[in-house]
XYZ file of C-alpha atoms in Angstrom:
310
model
C 141.862 126.723 40.572
C 140.143 129.631 38.751
C 140.196 133.107 40.230
C 136.395 133.389 40.210
C 133.554 131.358 41.696
C 129.944 130.943 40.701
C 126.719 128.991 41.160
C 125.368 127.447 37.965
C 121.606 127.902 37.968
C 120.894 125.797 34.886
C 122.378 122.294 34.673
C 120.631 119.120 33.498
C 121.527 115.652 34.872
C 122.148 114.276 31.378
C 125.426 112.588 32.371
C 127.061 110.791 35.307
C 126.715 113.081 38.325
C 130.242 112.833 39.709
C 131.636 113.702 36.289
C 129.285 116.690 36.052
C 130.284 117.876 39.506
C 134.006 117.550 38.799
C 133.812 119.427 35.519
C 131.714 122.219 37.002
C 133.932 122.433 40.085
C 137.037 122.691 37.896
C 135.413 125.616 36.101
C 134.874 127.435 39.417
C 131.355 126.340 40.436
C 130.696 125.964 44.161
C 127.155 124.624 43.667
C 124.673 123.879 40.908
C 120.986 123.297 40.411
C 119.883 120.104 38.656
C 116.786 120.204 36.449
C 115.142 116.957 35.367
C 112.525 117.125 32.599
C 109.252 115.273 33.156
C 108.261 114.038 29.701
C 106.712 110.894 28.283
C 109.651 108.767 27.010
C 107.361 106.774 24.686
C 105.991 110.033 23.182
C 102.529 108.441 22.932
C 100.894 110.982 25.250
C 103.128 113.752 23.971
C 101.768 113.412 20.429
C 98.221 114.194 21.526
C 99.424 117.185 23.493
C 101.431 118.422 20.524
C 98.387 118.328 18.242
C 96.293 120.041 20.937
C 98.904 122.758 21.462
C 99.167 123.415 17.723
C 95.394 123.853 17.472
C 95.345 126.041 20.563
C 98.053 128.337 19.196
C 96.606 128.335 15.691
C 99.876 127.237 14.105
C 101.175 124.454 11.899
C 103.557 121.960 13.490
C 105.683 119.454 11.583
C 104.858 116.617 13.975
C 107.283 114.080 12.487
C 110.161 116.524 12.681
C 109.387 117.550 16.272
C 108.921 113.974 17.495
C 112.140 112.846 15.813
C 114.070 115.736 17.373
C 112.646 115.078 20.852
C 113.208 111.329 20.606
C 116.816 111.788 19.478
C 117.336 114.014 22.503
C 115.735 111.874 25.211
C 117.115 108.551 23.926
C 120.554 109.660 25.165
C 119.385 110.601 28.675
C 119.888 108.528 31.842
C 116.693 107.492 33.653
C 117.128 110.115 36.360
C 116.921 112.868 33.748
C 113.153 112.276 33.542
C 112.431 110.861 37.021
C 112.438 113.164 40.076
C 112.725 110.383 42.638
C 115.554 108.603 40.825
C 117.436 111.893 40.512
C 117.023 112.655 44.226
C 118.266 109.150 45.062
C 121.196 109.391 42.636
C 122.371 112.712 44.100
C 122.697 111.143 47.552
C 123.942 107.735 46.350
C 126.782 109.339 44.424
C 127.739 111.598 47.322
C 127.081 114.811 45.396
C 124.479 116.378 47.708
C 127.128 118.833 48.956
C 127.236 120.346 45.455
C 123.982 119.703 43.580
C 120.598 121.212 44.472
C 118.023 118.951 42.785
C 114.724 120.306 41.499
C 111.523 118.531 40.594
C 109.884 118.594 37.176
C 106.133 118.260 36.682
C 104.418 117.909 33.309
C 101.087 119.799 33.215
C 100.107 118.161 29.928
C 99.462 114.913 31.848
C 96.511 116.491 33.663
C 95.461 117.799 37.064
C 95.333 114.408 38.782
C 98.893 113.698 37.704
C 100.081 117.122 38.883
C 98.481 116.497 42.282
C 100.372 113.196 42.591
C 103.673 114.809 41.588
C 103.168 117.604 44.118
C 102.874 114.927 46.827
C 106.124 113.413 45.534
C 107.792 116.841 45.633
C 106.694 117.292 49.251
C 107.867 113.801 50.191
C 111.331 114.452 48.736
C 111.566 117.906 50.297
C 112.189 119.622 46.959
C 111.564 123.368 46.721
C 111.637 124.087 42.974
C 109.865 122.850 39.829
C 111.124 122.901 36.225
C 108.495 123.224 33.474
C 108.854 123.656 29.735
C 105.939 124.474 27.411
C 108.396 123.834 24.564
C 109.282 120.261 25.578
C 106.152 119.299 27.520
C 103.743 120.734 24.935
C 101.310 122.743 27.051
C 99.928 126.255 26.849
C 100.480 128.124 30.143
C 97.395 130.305 29.622
C 94.902 127.475 29.019
C 96.253 124.521 31.014
C 94.198 123.972 34.220
C 96.936 121.622 35.486
C 99.607 124.304 35.072
C 97.452 126.842 36.889
C 97.016 124.276 39.655
C 100.796 124.016 39.896
C 101.209 127.802 39.899
C 98.628 128.186 42.664
C 100.424 125.565 44.751
C 103.808 127.228 44.131
C 102.497 130.628 45.202
C 100.859 129.331 48.388
C 103.807 127.135 49.365
C 106.722 129.333 48.312
C 108.001 126.947 45.615
C 110.296 128.352 42.920
C 109.211 127.850 39.288
C 111.792 127.475 36.513
C 110.085 128.335 33.227
C 111.953 127.089 30.155
C 110.894 129.093 27.100
C 113.611 128.164 24.624
C 112.382 128.723 21.077
C 114.136 126.610 18.397
C 114.425 127.665 14.756
C 111.391 125.694 13.557
C 109.000 127.534 15.919
C 107.031 130.320 14.242
C 108.353 133.773 15.184
C 104.824 134.808 16.161
C 105.042 132.427 19.114
C 107.933 134.520 20.467
C 106.478 137.963 19.727
C 102.790 137.385 20.543
C 101.844 134.005 21.985
C 104.624 133.537 24.552
C 104.451 136.933 26.306
C 100.641 137.070 26.170
C 100.097 133.588 27.585
C 102.713 133.893 30.300
C 101.453 137.335 31.307
C 97.915 135.947 31.696
C 99.132 133.363 34.188
C 101.388 135.796 36.082
C 98.494 138.197 36.418
C 96.647 135.545 38.427
C 99.476 133.762 40.255
C 102.702 135.258 41.616
C 105.238 132.638 42.668
C 108.861 133.557 42.046
C 109.805 132.444 38.534
C 113.169 132.094 36.794
C 112.855 132.266 32.983
C 115.350 130.433 30.760
C 115.745 130.453 26.980
C 118.125 127.503 26.539
C 117.885 126.200 22.976
C 117.037 129.538 21.366
C 119.366 130.051 18.346
C 121.697 133.097 18.245
C 119.769 134.838 15.464
C 116.758 134.990 17.804
C 118.522 136.108 21.000
C 117.614 139.779 20.617
C 113.967 139.054 19.834
C 113.600 136.498 22.628
C 115.242 138.651 25.314
C 113.250 141.708 24.290
C 109.944 139.853 24.655
C 110.943 138.306 27.984
C 111.968 141.755 29.189
C 108.455 143.014 28.454
C 107.130 140.451 30.904
C 109.795 141.082 33.510
C 109.193 144.836 33.539
C 105.610 144.186 34.603
C 106.172 141.335 37.063
C 108.937 141.832 39.599
C 108.669 138.228 40.824
C 110.518 137.096 37.670
C 114.238 136.488 37.130
C 116.263 135.826 33.988
C 118.578 132.812 33.805
C 121.303 133.089 31.176
C 122.140 129.690 29.564
C 123.076 130.252 25.929
C 122.787 134.047 26.072
C 125.666 135.053 28.385
C 127.960 136.299 25.635
C 125.090 138.088 23.921
C 124.075 139.874 27.128
C 127.572 140.788 28.271
C 129.536 141.195 25.007
C 127.023 142.512 22.475
C 126.702 146.300 22.405
C 123.040 146.032 21.388
C 122.239 144.212 24.656
C 123.542 147.001 26.932
C 120.102 148.674 27.277
C 118.705 145.311 28.390
C 121.252 145.012 31.190
C 120.630 148.620 32.210
C 116.862 148.130 32.255
C 116.829 144.822 34.085
C 119.641 145.458 36.538
C 121.984 142.880 38.074
C 119.643 141.886 40.909
C 117.272 139.907 38.643
C 119.808 137.952 36.576
C 121.162 134.543 37.603
C 124.052 132.876 35.797
C 123.294 129.569 34.084
C 125.273 127.523 31.556
C 122.943 124.813 30.257
C 125.743 122.254 30.752
C 126.004 119.471 29.582
C 123.365 120.250 26.925
C 125.886 122.896 25.964
C 129.549 121.901 25.841
C 132.147 122.480 28.533
C 134.008 124.976 26.364
C 130.735 126.909 26.028
C 130.542 127.059 29.829
C 134.094 128.424 30.020
C 133.273 130.934 27.281
C 130.173 132.078 29.182
C 132.203 132.714 32.335
C 134.791 134.706 30.397
C 132.080 136.830 28.792
C 130.642 137.818 32.165
C 133.924 138.225 34.013
C 135.523 140.091 31.103
C 132.805 142.739 30.844
C 134.361 146.017 32.016
C 130.991 147.816 32.090
C 129.629 145.596 34.879
C 131.153 146.240 38.302
C 132.588 143.587 40.585
C 129.713 143.737 43.073
C 127.165 143.385 40.249
C 129.063 140.402 38.821
C 128.978 138.706 42.220
C 125.212 139.210 42.327
C 124.768 137.655 38.890
C 127.258 134.811 39.333
C 126.430 133.804 42.895
C 124.546 136.026 45.323
C 121.184 136.165 43.528
C 121.137 132.364 43.416
C 121.908 132.138 47.134
C 119.104 134.581 47.940
C 116.630 132.524 45.875
C 117.750 129.357 47.649
C 117.364 130.927 51.090
C 114.021 132.600 50.383
C 112.444 129.380 49.105
C 113.749 127.178 51.891
C 116.187 125.066 49.897
C 118.472 122.814 51.913
C 121.913 124.175 51.046
C 125.345 123.804 52.536
C 126.348 125.911 55.508
C 129.098 127.617 53.508
C 126.481 128.880 51.023
C 124.266 130.089 53.852
C 127.092 132.167 55.292
């Protein structure tokens, strides 16, 4: 067994759950979130939303390229990757509820009526967190009435929002430097649920730019946390990122790997980057790797194992 333990705050159910649990456990994980992604598998509705988002942002989008990339990605997913109820059922059927903490995912681009129905499903399943992704679900946080409806519900009912803002290479840099922080700030000015921001899928050459813009938001809104899938080694090994760690502090960072979207060896490398950083103290590492996640679970009323509670 490894000499360190952690909670992985960014895992997708894109593989068989027992296999995921065993691999994560062997790496030192004692628990893990599971994020489904609520998207249209036929892409018929998604196309309209993509065109609408492009017009809204005033940018050109290579629709064929985006659709092909998304389709190639989702064609490999099991059904429970895009279905909250099937994921919840699979977690219990496979006997992995002692390890995985399943989240819901709700797609605002499908409209307010749809969001209302999915909120009822979330309540029925007893889920306490929602994963959204403007990048994959093609909606603008600042102009989507359905997303604002979800944010209002999350604030009133103490539901945790996971905001995926990964920015791939083919997205205009202006979206990162102007559109993303402006639009997210507009929503956070009106609604204040706790939000964990993730940049999974952002390429290495954009890490510095992406983190800097997210930090601008986080300085202003203390209800936001940073999840680290894909950027662990940048944050903890790159000298240029030291001011970011100093500014943000360890109490608003939660460790995430992005597994299995990212490979198992990437997960191991991420752990080594955090644990091997001599500038971050042991207590701070425990906050980042485990304790911040536990506090978020407790505060939002997640059903977690007794050993996590204590």
